Amino acid sequence: MNNRAGSFLWNLRQVSTLVPTGRTVRLCPLAFCRPNITYSNWNRRNLLNTFGNTVHSSTRYLFQDALIFKSEGDGCQKKGISTVTVFTVDKLRCPRRLSFDSKHFPVSVNELKKSFHQEASDEDVLTKRRKPTLISSEKLSQECNSLSDVLDIFSKAPKFPSSNYFSAMWTVAKRMSEDQKRFEKQLMFNHPAFNQLCEHVMREAKIMYFDNLLFSLHAIVKLGIPQNTLLVQTLLRVVQERINECDEKCLSVLSTILNTMEPCKNVDVLSAGLRMLVDEQVWKIKHVFTLQTVMRSIGKDAPIGLKRKLEMKALKELDQFSVLNCQHMFSVLAAMNHRSIILLNECSKRVTSNIHGCPFKILINILQSCKDLQYINIDLFKGIADYVATTFDIWKLKKVLFLLILFENFGFRPVGLMDLFIKKAADEPGFLNVKSLVGILNVYSSLNHFYKCQTHEFLEVMASALTGSLHHISSENLLNAVCSFCFMNHFPLALINQLLQKDIIDDLLTSGDVERNVHRLHVVAACLKLDDAPCHKDLDLALPQLPPTTFCPQPKVAAVLSDLLGEGCFSQSVQLPHNYFIDFEIRMDANRTQVLPFSDVDVVTSTDIQRVAVLCVPKSAYCLDSTHPKGYLAMKMRHLKIMGFHVILVNNWEVEKLEMKDAAAVLKTEIYSPKALSAADRHLQSTC
């Protein structure tokens, strides 16, 4: 008796060790039929070949922790958990065959094998009959022309997985115009089967493949289903629970979803989980597209350590970057607010060398990203400007204007492109609205750009176009336009008269950016008094006082002037009328051959005095990569000359690099006239 029991237990151990690991198989319950069980990767033919003359299939009773089966006619009952652990049977680890005592097992081995074959065949038929018919989103999207068509098909015979219906609807919606899409979405929400489809998706969320879950959530968000609905929030919670199932493809889809969703509690939790997942899997990412999608989605507030890790991964994959990857890298870094100079420099080289054929939208995105990252690359800017100038005729002027506005933010002055734009705008002013006209004037006045003899014609065309829209222009836009005209020493009478109306002035002083408006009104008033304006010379606007000017001391320049001219021969930080300020003032004779001490100036008549204004200018006062003064500096120089000054510009960044002796030589050549310098040189040679 003990021998028989031992033999049975040994055989039982052999069965339990046929396969070391289990395989989890999904159940596919449909809302319209009874839940049934599908077996994946289980070939009964292999089972028979391996099993040989072994036990009956009822040995599945041994695995009661996984699922309990009980045969009842043609049906099949189940109880237990919703996932089944099916053990795939491999070859026996021991060559010994299972033995059965004939007294306790009266059935012969051949009969046992025959019975096993018969039951396996019956179960094949049962599984085949109960296996659900899957639905393909691609096939659905090809067959349907509207969102309602997809819902109609669902209502007739729902099929698993329901997520594919949403994916198909989004595919169909992408083919529609915006107006048609809006109308179809309204029909979708009102369709009687829509709520049923939402219930199916929520019911199947935990058992469908994870990529199907993510694709359905992406489609739901894109279709405009409100984010605070039970459907969206349920799917977000399920994604949180199953986030560890993410592979590289799912990581990309999840990142795209989070990019399009508004912040909320579930989105924030999912974003935090994504960051943790990315931190673990960043070195396993194989595709550059996935890497960039993930970088875009982690957010500006991501830990700096994670940003640097992604940067290192991108640098490692730099050789795999396509031109398109390089173009998108700018917006990716801007989205995560990470200024990687090495990446930006390398991508700039690739973009510049492959600029031809680049879509205009990408060019705009590159420049906008550079602005956000405060990244300046002269070669990149010149490459973009030269390409647009070369292909100028194929672009709409509004697109070129947007490009020029972005260039103006950097202080970059693309001369060739701006000249082409002036000629085109002067010939075709009808395409411009008020906003575009104000933008053009701001760009050209800020960069102080003039184009030969056509500048006056261009300004007249702009003024005429704005005058035609005078009753539709806002007070602030009117002020901006007139201020830009004043920067360029042009005074359109109709616009100025309209601006100086009492109600317009009151509106500017009480609404909008009041401080900025006050500053611009002071500029207009100064230009009307000092320049050759045809009217309003005696204008006296009652404007609030501007805040006091912040004086920036220039100790090195002051020391050089003291050594060069002596004490008492110059004045520092001089405040002038019309809110102008100069760093140093020097008084000289009319020929600029001799410096006059300030104590002796009163003795000399004013006609014999030449006042010299020394302006210490930062790099930002010039256009990028040039010594061409920007609009405000050019206007200030013009007004100082009208007030009787000889203007000298001292570049701060250059003086700081020079030794005191060299700085004195530079300032000396600027302060004294060439005639005085040549006379001094001759005197020096005669004494030697």
PDB file of C-alpha atoms in Angstrom, residues 171-405:
ATOM      1  CA  THR A 171      -8.721  58.134 -37.777  1.00  0.00           C
ATOM      2  CA  VAL A 172     -11.922  59.110 -39.598  1.00  0.00           C
ATOM      3  CA  ALA A 173     -12.018  62.515 -37.866  1.00  0.00           C
ATOM      4  CA  LYS A 174      -8.480  63.345 -38.998  1.00  0.00           C
ATOM      5  CA  ARG A 175      -9.670  63.227 -42.618  1.00  0.00           C
ATOM      6  CA  MET A 176     -12.312  65.911 -42.015  1.00  0.00           C
ATOM      7  CA  SER A 177     -12.224  69.690 -42.128  1.00  0.00           C
ATOM      8  CA  GLU A 178     -12.554  71.582 -38.866  1.00  0.00           C
ATOM      9  CA  ASP A 179     -16.189  72.517 -39.458  1.00  0.00           C
ATOM     10  CA  GLN A 180     -17.133  68.973 -40.439  1.00  0.00           C
ATOM     11  CA  LYS A 181     -15.232  67.591 -37.484  1.00  0.00           C
ATOM     12  CA  ARG A 182     -17.112  69.879 -35.103  1.00  0.00           C
ATOM     13  CA  PHE A 183     -20.471  68.794 -36.551  1.00  0.00           C
ATOM     14  CA  GLU A 184     -19.577  65.090 -36.464  1.00  0.00           C
ATOM     15  CA  LYS A 185     -18.459  65.297 -32.840  1.00  0.00           C
ATOM     16  CA  GLN A 186     -21.833  66.705 -31.876  1.00  0.00           C
ATOM     17  CA  LEU A 187     -23.553  63.816 -33.654  1.00  0.00           C
ATOM     18  CA  MET A 188     -21.226  61.388 -31.893  1.00  0.00           C
ATOM     19  CA  PHE A 189     -22.167  62.677 -28.441  1.00  0.00           C
ATOM     20  CA  ASN A 190     -25.873  62.433 -29.287  1.00  0.00           C
ATOM     21  CA  HIS A 191     -25.664  58.938 -30.805  1.00  0.00           C
ATOM     22  CA  PRO A 192     -27.625  56.334 -28.757  1.00  0.00           C
ATOM     23  CA  ALA A 193     -24.730  53.837 -28.878  1.00  0.00           C
ATOM     24  CA  PHE A 194     -22.101  56.281 -27.614  1.00  0.00           C
ATOM     25  CA  ASN A 195     -22.761  55.720 -23.911  1.00  0.00           C
ATOM     26  CA  GLN A 196     -22.806  51.974 -24.438  1.00  0.00           C
ATOM     27  CA  LEU A 197     -19.417  52.129 -26.172  1.00  0.00           C
ATOM     28  CA  CYS A 198     -17.998  54.137 -23.261  1.00  0.00           C
ATOM     29  CA  GLU A 199     -19.261  51.509 -20.813  1.00  0.00           C
ATOM     30  CA  HIS A 200     -17.683  48.720 -22.870  1.00  0.00           C
ATOM     31  CA  VAL A 201     -14.318  50.479 -22.911  1.00  0.00           C
ATOM     32  CA  MET A 202     -14.379  51.037 -19.148  1.00  0.00           C
ATOM     33  CA  ARG A 203     -15.362  47.401 -18.573  1.00  0.00           C
ATOM     34  CA  GLU A 204     -12.574  46.081 -20.793  1.00  0.00           C
ATOM     35  CA  ALA A 205      -9.882  48.531 -19.650  1.00  0.00           C
ATOM     36  CA  LYS A 206      -8.212  46.111 -17.243  1.00  0.00           C
ATOM     37  CA  ILE A 207      -8.097  43.149 -19.624  1.00  0.00           C
ATOM     38  CA  MET A 208      -7.320  44.650 -23.025  1.00  0.00           C
ATOM     39  CA  TYR A 209      -3.760  44.863 -24.257  1.00  0.00           C
ATOM     40  CA  PHE A 210      -1.959  47.850 -22.764  1.00  0.00           C
ATOM     41  CA  ASP A 211      -1.172  49.420 -26.137  1.00  0.00           C
ATOM     42  CA  ASN A 212      -4.871  49.187 -27.081  1.00  0.00           C
ATOM     43  CA  LEU A 213      -5.716  50.914 -23.822  1.00  0.00           C
ATOM     44  CA  LEU A 214      -3.310  53.755 -24.567  1.00  0.00           C
ATOM     45  CA  PHE A 215      -4.425  54.138 -28.181  1.00  0.00           C
ATOM     46  CA  SER A 216      -8.048  54.322 -27.075  1.00  0.00           C
ATOM     47  CA  LEU A 217      -7.241  56.949 -24.429  1.00  0.00           C
ATOM     48  CA  HIS A 218      -5.324  58.952 -27.029  1.00  0.00           C
ATOM     49  CA  ALA A 219      -8.254  58.794 -29.446  1.00  0.00           C
ATOM     50  CA  ILE A 220     -10.733  59.742 -26.710  1.00  0.00           C
ATOM     51  CA  VAL A 221      -8.704  62.806 -25.751  1.00  0.00           C
ATOM     52  CA  LYS A 222      -8.243  63.848 -29.387  1.00  0.00           C
ATOM     53  CA  LEU A 223     -11.956  63.466 -30.089  1.00  0.00           C
ATOM     54  CA  GLY A 224     -12.621  66.147 -27.499  1.00  0.00           C
ATOM     55  CA  ILE A 225     -14.342  64.056 -24.846  1.00  0.00           C
ATOM     56  CA  PRO A 226     -14.108  66.204 -21.682  1.00  0.00           C
ATOM     57  CA  GLN A 227     -11.241  65.299 -19.433  1.00  0.00           C
ATOM     58  CA  ASN A 228     -13.336  65.370 -16.249  1.00  0.00           C
ATOM     59  CA  THR A 229     -15.671  62.591 -17.462  1.00  0.00           C
ATOM     60  CA  LEU A 230     -15.827  59.200 -15.778  1.00  0.00           C
ATOM     61  CA  LEU A 231     -14.546  57.541 -18.957  1.00  0.00           C
ATOM     62  CA  VAL A 232     -11.320  59.543 -19.161  1.00  0.00           C
ATOM     63  CA  GLN A 233     -10.627  59.459 -15.431  1.00  0.00           C
ATOM     64  CA  THR A 234     -11.253  55.699 -15.278  1.00  0.00           C
ATOM     65  CA  LEU A 235      -8.813  55.047 -18.098  1.00  0.00           C
ATOM     66  CA  LEU A 236      -6.235  57.276 -16.431  1.00  0.00           C
ATOM     67  CA  ARG A 237      -6.539  55.260 -13.225  1.00  0.00           C
ATOM     68  CA  VAL A 238      -6.190  51.960 -15.083  1.00  0.00           C
ATOM     69  CA  VAL A 239      -3.117  53.261 -16.917  1.00  0.00           C
ATOM     70  CA  GLN A 240      -1.622  54.180 -13.546  1.00  0.00           C
ATOM     71  CA  GLU A 241      -2.201  50.638 -12.286  1.00  0.00           C
ATOM     72  CA  ARG A 242      -0.690  49.047 -15.398  1.00  0.00           C
ATOM     73  CA  ILE A 243       2.102  51.503 -16.125  1.00  0.00           C
ATOM     74  CA  ASN A 244       4.755  48.847 -15.518  1.00  0.00           C
ATOM     75  CA  GLU A 245       3.558  47.121 -18.707  1.00  0.00           C
ATOM     76  CA  CYS A 246       4.990  50.013 -20.760  1.00  0.00           C
ATOM     77  CA  ASP A 247       7.354  49.070 -23.533  1.00  0.00           C
ATOM     78  CA  GLU A 248       9.044  51.624 -25.798  1.00  0.00           C
ATOM     79  CA  LYS A 249       6.024  51.976 -28.080  1.00  0.00           C
ATOM     80  CA  CYS A 250       3.660  52.467 -25.148  1.00  0.00           C
ATOM     81  CA  LEU A 251       6.073  54.938 -23.611  1.00  0.00           C
ATOM     82  CA  SER A 252       5.839  57.066 -26.751  1.00  0.00           C
ATOM     83  CA  VAL A 253       2.030  56.931 -26.860  1.00  0.00           C
ATOM     84  CA  LEU A 254       1.691  57.723 -23.159  1.00  0.00           C
ATOM     85  CA  SER A 255       4.025  60.695 -23.526  1.00  0.00           C
ATOM     86  CA  THR A 256       1.947  62.006 -26.415  1.00  0.00           C
ATOM     87  CA  ILE A 257      -1.238  61.669 -24.369  1.00  0.00           C
ATOM     88  CA  LEU A 258       0.165  63.579 -21.412  1.00  0.00           C
ATOM     89  CA  ASN A 259       1.368  66.351 -23.733  1.00  0.00           C
ATOM     90  CA  THR A 260      -2.202  67.003 -24.864  1.00  0.00           C
ATOM     91  CA  MET A 261      -3.966  66.787 -21.484  1.00  0.00           C
ATOM     92  CA  GLU A 262      -4.636  69.535 -18.970  1.00  0.00           C
ATOM     93  CA  PRO A 263      -3.218  69.193 -15.450  1.00  0.00           C
ATOM     94  CA  CYS A 264      -5.418  67.353 -12.963  1.00  0.00           C
ATOM     95  CA  LYS A 265      -4.835  64.963 -10.074  1.00  0.00           C
ATOM     96  CA  ASN A 266      -4.753  61.769 -12.156  1.00  0.00           C
ATOM     97  CA  VAL A 267      -2.681  63.373 -14.906  1.00  0.00           C
ATOM     98  CA  ASP A 268      -0.173  64.673 -12.352  1.00  0.00           C
ATOM     99  CA  VAL A 269       0.142  61.254 -10.738  1.00  0.00           C
ATOM    100  CA  LEU A 270       0.581  59.620 -14.131  1.00  0.00           C
ATOM    101  CA  SER A 271       3.201  62.200 -15.118  1.00  0.00           C
ATOM    102  CA  ALA A 272       5.147  61.466 -11.954  1.00  0.00           C
ATOM    103  CA  GLY A 273       4.947  57.754 -12.712  1.00  0.00           C
ATOM    104  CA  LEU A 274       6.127  58.373 -16.264  1.00  0.00           C
ATOM    105  CA  ARG A 275       9.157  60.279 -14.991  1.00  0.00           C
ATOM    106  CA  MET A 276      10.095  57.397 -12.708  1.00  0.00           C
ATOM    107  CA  LEU A 277       9.646  54.943 -15.573  1.00  0.00           C
ATOM    108  CA  VAL A 278      11.736  57.058 -17.946  1.00  0.00           C
ATOM    109  CA  ASP A 279      14.463  57.400 -15.333  1.00  0.00           C
ATOM    110  CA  GLU A 280      14.682  53.603 -15.198  1.00  0.00           C
ATOM    111  CA  GLN A 281      14.337  52.848 -18.917  1.00  0.00           C
ATOM    112  CA  VAL A 282      16.073  55.823 -20.585  1.00  0.00           C
ATOM    113  CA  TRP A 283      19.128  53.800 -21.627  1.00  0.00           C
ATOM    114  CA  LYS A 284      16.891  51.094 -23.153  1.00  0.00           C
ATOM    115  CA  ILE A 285      15.176  53.494 -25.586  1.00  0.00           C
ATOM    116  CA  LYS A 286      16.246  52.582 -29.114  1.00  0.00           C
ATOM    117  CA  HIS A 287      14.383  55.053 -31.338  1.00  0.00           C
ATOM    118  CA  VAL A 288      15.137  58.780 -31.518  1.00  0.00           C
ATOM    119  CA  PHE A 289      11.465  59.581 -32.099  1.00  0.00           C
ATOM    120  CA  THR A 290      10.491  57.894 -28.831  1.00  0.00           C
ATOM    121  CA  LEU A 291      13.313  59.667 -27.002  1.00  0.00           C
ATOM    122  CA  GLN A 292      12.187  63.081 -28.252  1.00  0.00           C
ATOM    123  CA  THR A 293       8.547  62.371 -27.437  1.00  0.00           C
ATOM    124  CA  VAL A 294       9.490  61.408 -23.892  1.00  0.00           C
ATOM    125  CA  MET A 295      11.725  64.473 -23.502  1.00  0.00           C
ATOM    126  CA  ARG A 296       8.886  66.697 -24.644  1.00  0.00           C
ATOM    127  CA  SER A 297       6.453  65.213 -22.122  1.00  0.00           C
ATOM    128  CA  ILE A 298       8.452  65.199 -18.878  1.00  0.00           C
ATOM    129  CA  GLY A 299       7.775  68.910 -18.388  1.00  0.00           C
ATOM    130  CA  LYS A 300       9.744  71.990 -17.461  1.00  0.00           C
ATOM    131  CA  ASP A 301       9.590  71.177 -13.747  1.00  0.00           C
ATOM    132  CA  ALA A 302      11.239  67.763 -14.104  1.00  0.00           C
ATOM    133  CA  PRO A 303      14.313  67.123 -11.911  1.00  0.00           C
ATOM    134  CA  ILE A 304      17.502  68.502 -13.425  1.00  0.00           C
ATOM    135  CA  GLY A 305      19.142  65.083 -13.013  1.00  0.00           C
ATOM    136  CA  LEU A 306      16.533  63.490 -15.284  1.00  0.00           C
ATOM    137  CA  LYS A 307      16.937  66.280 -17.845  1.00  0.00           C
ATOM    138  CA  ARG A 308      20.688  65.765 -17.955  1.00  0.00           C
ATOM    139  CA  LYS A 309      20.271  62.011 -18.256  1.00  0.00           C
ATOM    140  CA  LEU A 310      17.990  62.521 -21.277  1.00  0.00           C
ATOM    141  CA  GLU A 311      20.471  65.020 -22.698  1.00  0.00           C
ATOM    142  CA  MET A 312      23.288  62.475 -22.400  1.00  0.00           C
ATOM    143  CA  LYS A 313      21.104  59.848 -24.081  1.00  0.00           C
ATOM    144  CA  ALA A 314      20.383  62.279 -26.942  1.00  0.00           C
ATOM    145  CA  LEU A 315      24.080  63.064 -27.334  1.00  0.00           C
ATOM    146  CA  LYS A 316      24.816  59.348 -27.415  1.00  0.00           C
ATOM    147  CA  GLU A 317      22.280  58.886 -30.225  1.00  0.00           C
ATOM    148  CA  LEU A 318      23.367  62.029 -32.105  1.00  0.00           C
ATOM    149  CA  ASP A 319      24.809  60.026 -35.001  1.00  0.00           C
ATOM    150  CA  GLN A 320      21.379  58.444 -35.493  1.00  0.00           C
ATOM    151  CA  PHE A 321      19.610  61.816 -35.789  1.00  0.00           C
ATOM    152  CA  SER A 322      17.912  62.500 -39.089  1.00  0.00           C
ATOM    153  CA  VAL A 323      17.519  66.060 -40.379  1.00  0.00           C
ATOM    154  CA  LEU A 324      13.934  66.013 -39.107  1.00  0.00           C
ATOM    155  CA  ASN A 325      15.120  64.908 -35.661  1.00  0.00           C
ATOM    156  CA  CYS A 326      17.566  67.836 -35.607  1.00  0.00           C
ATOM    157  CA  GLN A 327      14.806  70.255 -36.615  1.00  0.00           C
ATOM    158  CA  HIS A 328      12.526  69.007 -33.834  1.00  0.00           C
ATOM    159  CA  MET A 329      15.256  69.006 -31.188  1.00  0.00           C
ATOM    160  CA  PHE A 330      14.889  72.765 -30.680  1.00  0.00           C
ATOM    161  CA  SER A 331      11.219  72.548 -29.693  1.00  0.00           C
ATOM    162  CA  VAL A 332      11.915  69.413 -27.602  1.00  0.00           C
ATOM    163  CA  LEU A 333      14.522  71.210 -25.503  1.00  0.00           C
ATOM    164  CA  ALA A 334      12.254  74.253 -25.210  1.00  0.00           C
ATOM    165  CA  ALA A 335       9.402  72.027 -23.981  1.00  0.00           C
ATOM    166  CA  MET A 336      11.576  70.664 -21.161  1.00  0.00           C
ATOM    167  CA  ASN A 337      13.253  74.070 -20.608  1.00  0.00           C
ATOM    168  CA  HIS A 338      16.750  72.630 -20.886  1.00  0.00           C
ATOM    169  CA  ARG A 339      19.414  74.684 -22.688  1.00  0.00           C
ATOM    170  CA  SER A 340      21.904  72.147 -23.972  1.00  0.00           C
ATOM    171  CA  ILE A 341      24.433  74.204 -25.938  1.00  0.00           C
ATOM    172  CA  ILE A 342      26.188  71.135 -27.366  1.00  0.00           C
ATOM    173  CA  LEU A 343      22.958  69.631 -28.700  1.00  0.00           C
ATOM    174  CA  LEU A 344      21.738  72.971 -30.042  1.00  0.00           C
ATOM    175  CA  ASN A 345      25.041  73.693 -31.782  1.00  0.00           C
ATOM    176  CA  GLU A 346      25.174  70.289 -33.459  1.00  0.00           C
ATOM    177  CA  CYS A 347      21.546  70.446 -34.544  1.00  0.00           C
ATOM    178  CA  SER A 348      22.064  74.001 -35.847  1.00  0.00           C
ATOM    179  CA  LYS A 349      24.851  72.793 -38.129  1.00  0.00           C
ATOM    180  CA  ARG A 350      22.667  70.011 -39.529  1.00  0.00           C
ATOM    181  CA  VAL A 351      19.689  72.323 -40.013  1.00  0.00           C
ATOM    182  CA  THR A 352      21.765  75.019 -41.727  1.00  0.00           C
ATOM    183  CA  SER A 353      23.425  72.563 -44.112  1.00  0.00           C
ATOM    184  CA  ASN A 354      20.047  71.029 -45.030  1.00  0.00           C
ATOM    185  CA  ILE A 355      17.928  74.190 -44.972  1.00  0.00           C
ATOM    186  CA  HIS A 356      16.570  73.935 -48.522  1.00  0.00           C
ATOM    187  CA  GLY A 357      13.127  72.399 -48.598  1.00  0.00           C
ATOM    188  CA  CYS A 358      12.535  72.967 -44.890  1.00  0.00           C
ATOM    189  CA  PRO A 359       8.851  73.797 -44.210  1.00  0.00           C
ATOM    190  CA  PHE A 360       8.193  77.339 -43.049  1.00  0.00           C
ATOM    191  CA  LYS A 361       6.396  76.115 -39.929  1.00  0.00           C
ATOM    192  CA  ILE A 362       9.525  74.310 -38.777  1.00  0.00           C
ATOM    193  CA  LEU A 363      11.631  77.434 -39.341  1.00  0.00           C
ATOM    194  CA  ILE A 364       9.227  79.409 -37.165  1.00  0.00           C
ATOM    195  CA  ASN A 365       9.302  76.719 -34.466  1.00  0.00           C
ATOM    196  CA  ILE A 366      13.113  76.710 -34.465  1.00  0.00           C
ATOM    197  CA  LEU A 367      13.307  80.481 -33.984  1.00  0.00           C
ATOM    198  CA  GLN A 368      10.571  80.475 -31.342  1.00  0.00           C
ATOM    199  CA  SER A 369      12.399  77.726 -29.434  1.00  0.00           C
ATOM    200  CA  CYS A 370      15.672  79.651 -29.665  1.00  0.00           C
ATOM    201  CA  LYS A 371      13.875  82.644 -28.171  1.00  0.00           C
ATOM    202  CA  ASP A 372      12.469  80.557 -25.313  1.00  0.00           C
ATOM    203  CA  LEU A 373      15.890  79.027 -24.614  1.00  0.00           C
ATOM    204  CA  GLN A 374      17.727  82.364 -25.075  1.00  0.00           C
ATOM    205  CA  TYR A 375      19.962  80.640 -27.577  1.00  0.00           C
ATOM    206  CA  ILE A 376      21.675  82.726 -30.255  1.00  0.00           C
ATOM    207  CA  ASN A 377      23.447  81.221 -33.255  1.00  0.00           C
ATOM    208  CA  ILE A 378      24.434  83.737 -35.938  1.00  0.00           C
ATOM    209  CA  ASP A 379      25.103  81.088 -38.583  1.00  0.00           C
ATOM    210  CA  LEU A 380      21.685  79.532 -38.022  1.00  0.00           C
ATOM    211  CA  PHE A 381      19.904  82.897 -38.260  1.00  0.00           C
ATOM    212  CA  LYS A 382      21.810  83.876 -41.391  1.00  0.00           C
ATOM    213  CA  GLY A 383      21.120  80.495 -42.977  1.00  0.00           C
ATOM    214  CA  ILE A 384      17.363  80.816 -42.366  1.00  0.00           C
ATOM    215  CA  ALA A 385      17.265  84.447 -43.573  1.00  0.00           C
ATOM    216  CA  ASP A 386      19.253  83.692 -46.732  1.00  0.00           C
ATOM    217  CA  TYR A 387      17.049  80.691 -47.547  1.00  0.00           C
ATOM    218  CA  VAL A 388      13.829  82.696 -47.161  1.00  0.00           C
ATOM    219  CA  ALA A 389      15.299  85.570 -49.200  1.00  0.00           C
ATOM    220  CA  THR A 390      16.304  83.146 -51.964  1.00  0.00           C
ATOM    221  CA  THR A 391      12.828  81.607 -52.086  1.00  0.00           C
ATOM    222  CA  PHE A 392      11.014  84.867 -51.248  1.00  0.00           C
ATOM    223  CA  ASP A 393       8.448  84.652 -54.052  1.00  0.00           C
ATOM    224  CA  ILE A 394       6.961  81.363 -52.849  1.00  0.00           C
ATOM    225  CA  TRP A 395       6.122  82.636 -49.351  1.00  0.00           C
ATOM    226  CA  LYS A 396       3.172  84.711 -48.226  1.00  0.00           C
ATOM    227  CA  LEU A 397       4.163  88.112 -46.851  1.00  0.00           C
ATOM    228  CA  LYS A 398       2.418  87.426 -43.544  1.00  0.00           C
ATOM    229  CA  LYS A 399       4.655  84.411 -42.980  1.00  0.00           C
ATOM    230  CA  VAL A 400       7.767  86.435 -43.776  1.00  0.00           C
ATOM    231  CA  LEU A 401       6.545  89.147 -41.405  1.00  0.00           C
ATOM    232  CA  PHE A 402       6.227  86.623 -38.600  1.00  0.00           C
ATOM    233  CA  LEU A 403       9.794  85.526 -39.297  1.00  0.00           C
ATOM    234  CA  LEU A 404      11.007  89.148 -39.177  1.00  0.00           C
ATOM    235  CA  ILE A 405       9.224  89.691 -35.858  1.00  0.00           C
TER     236      ILE A 405
END
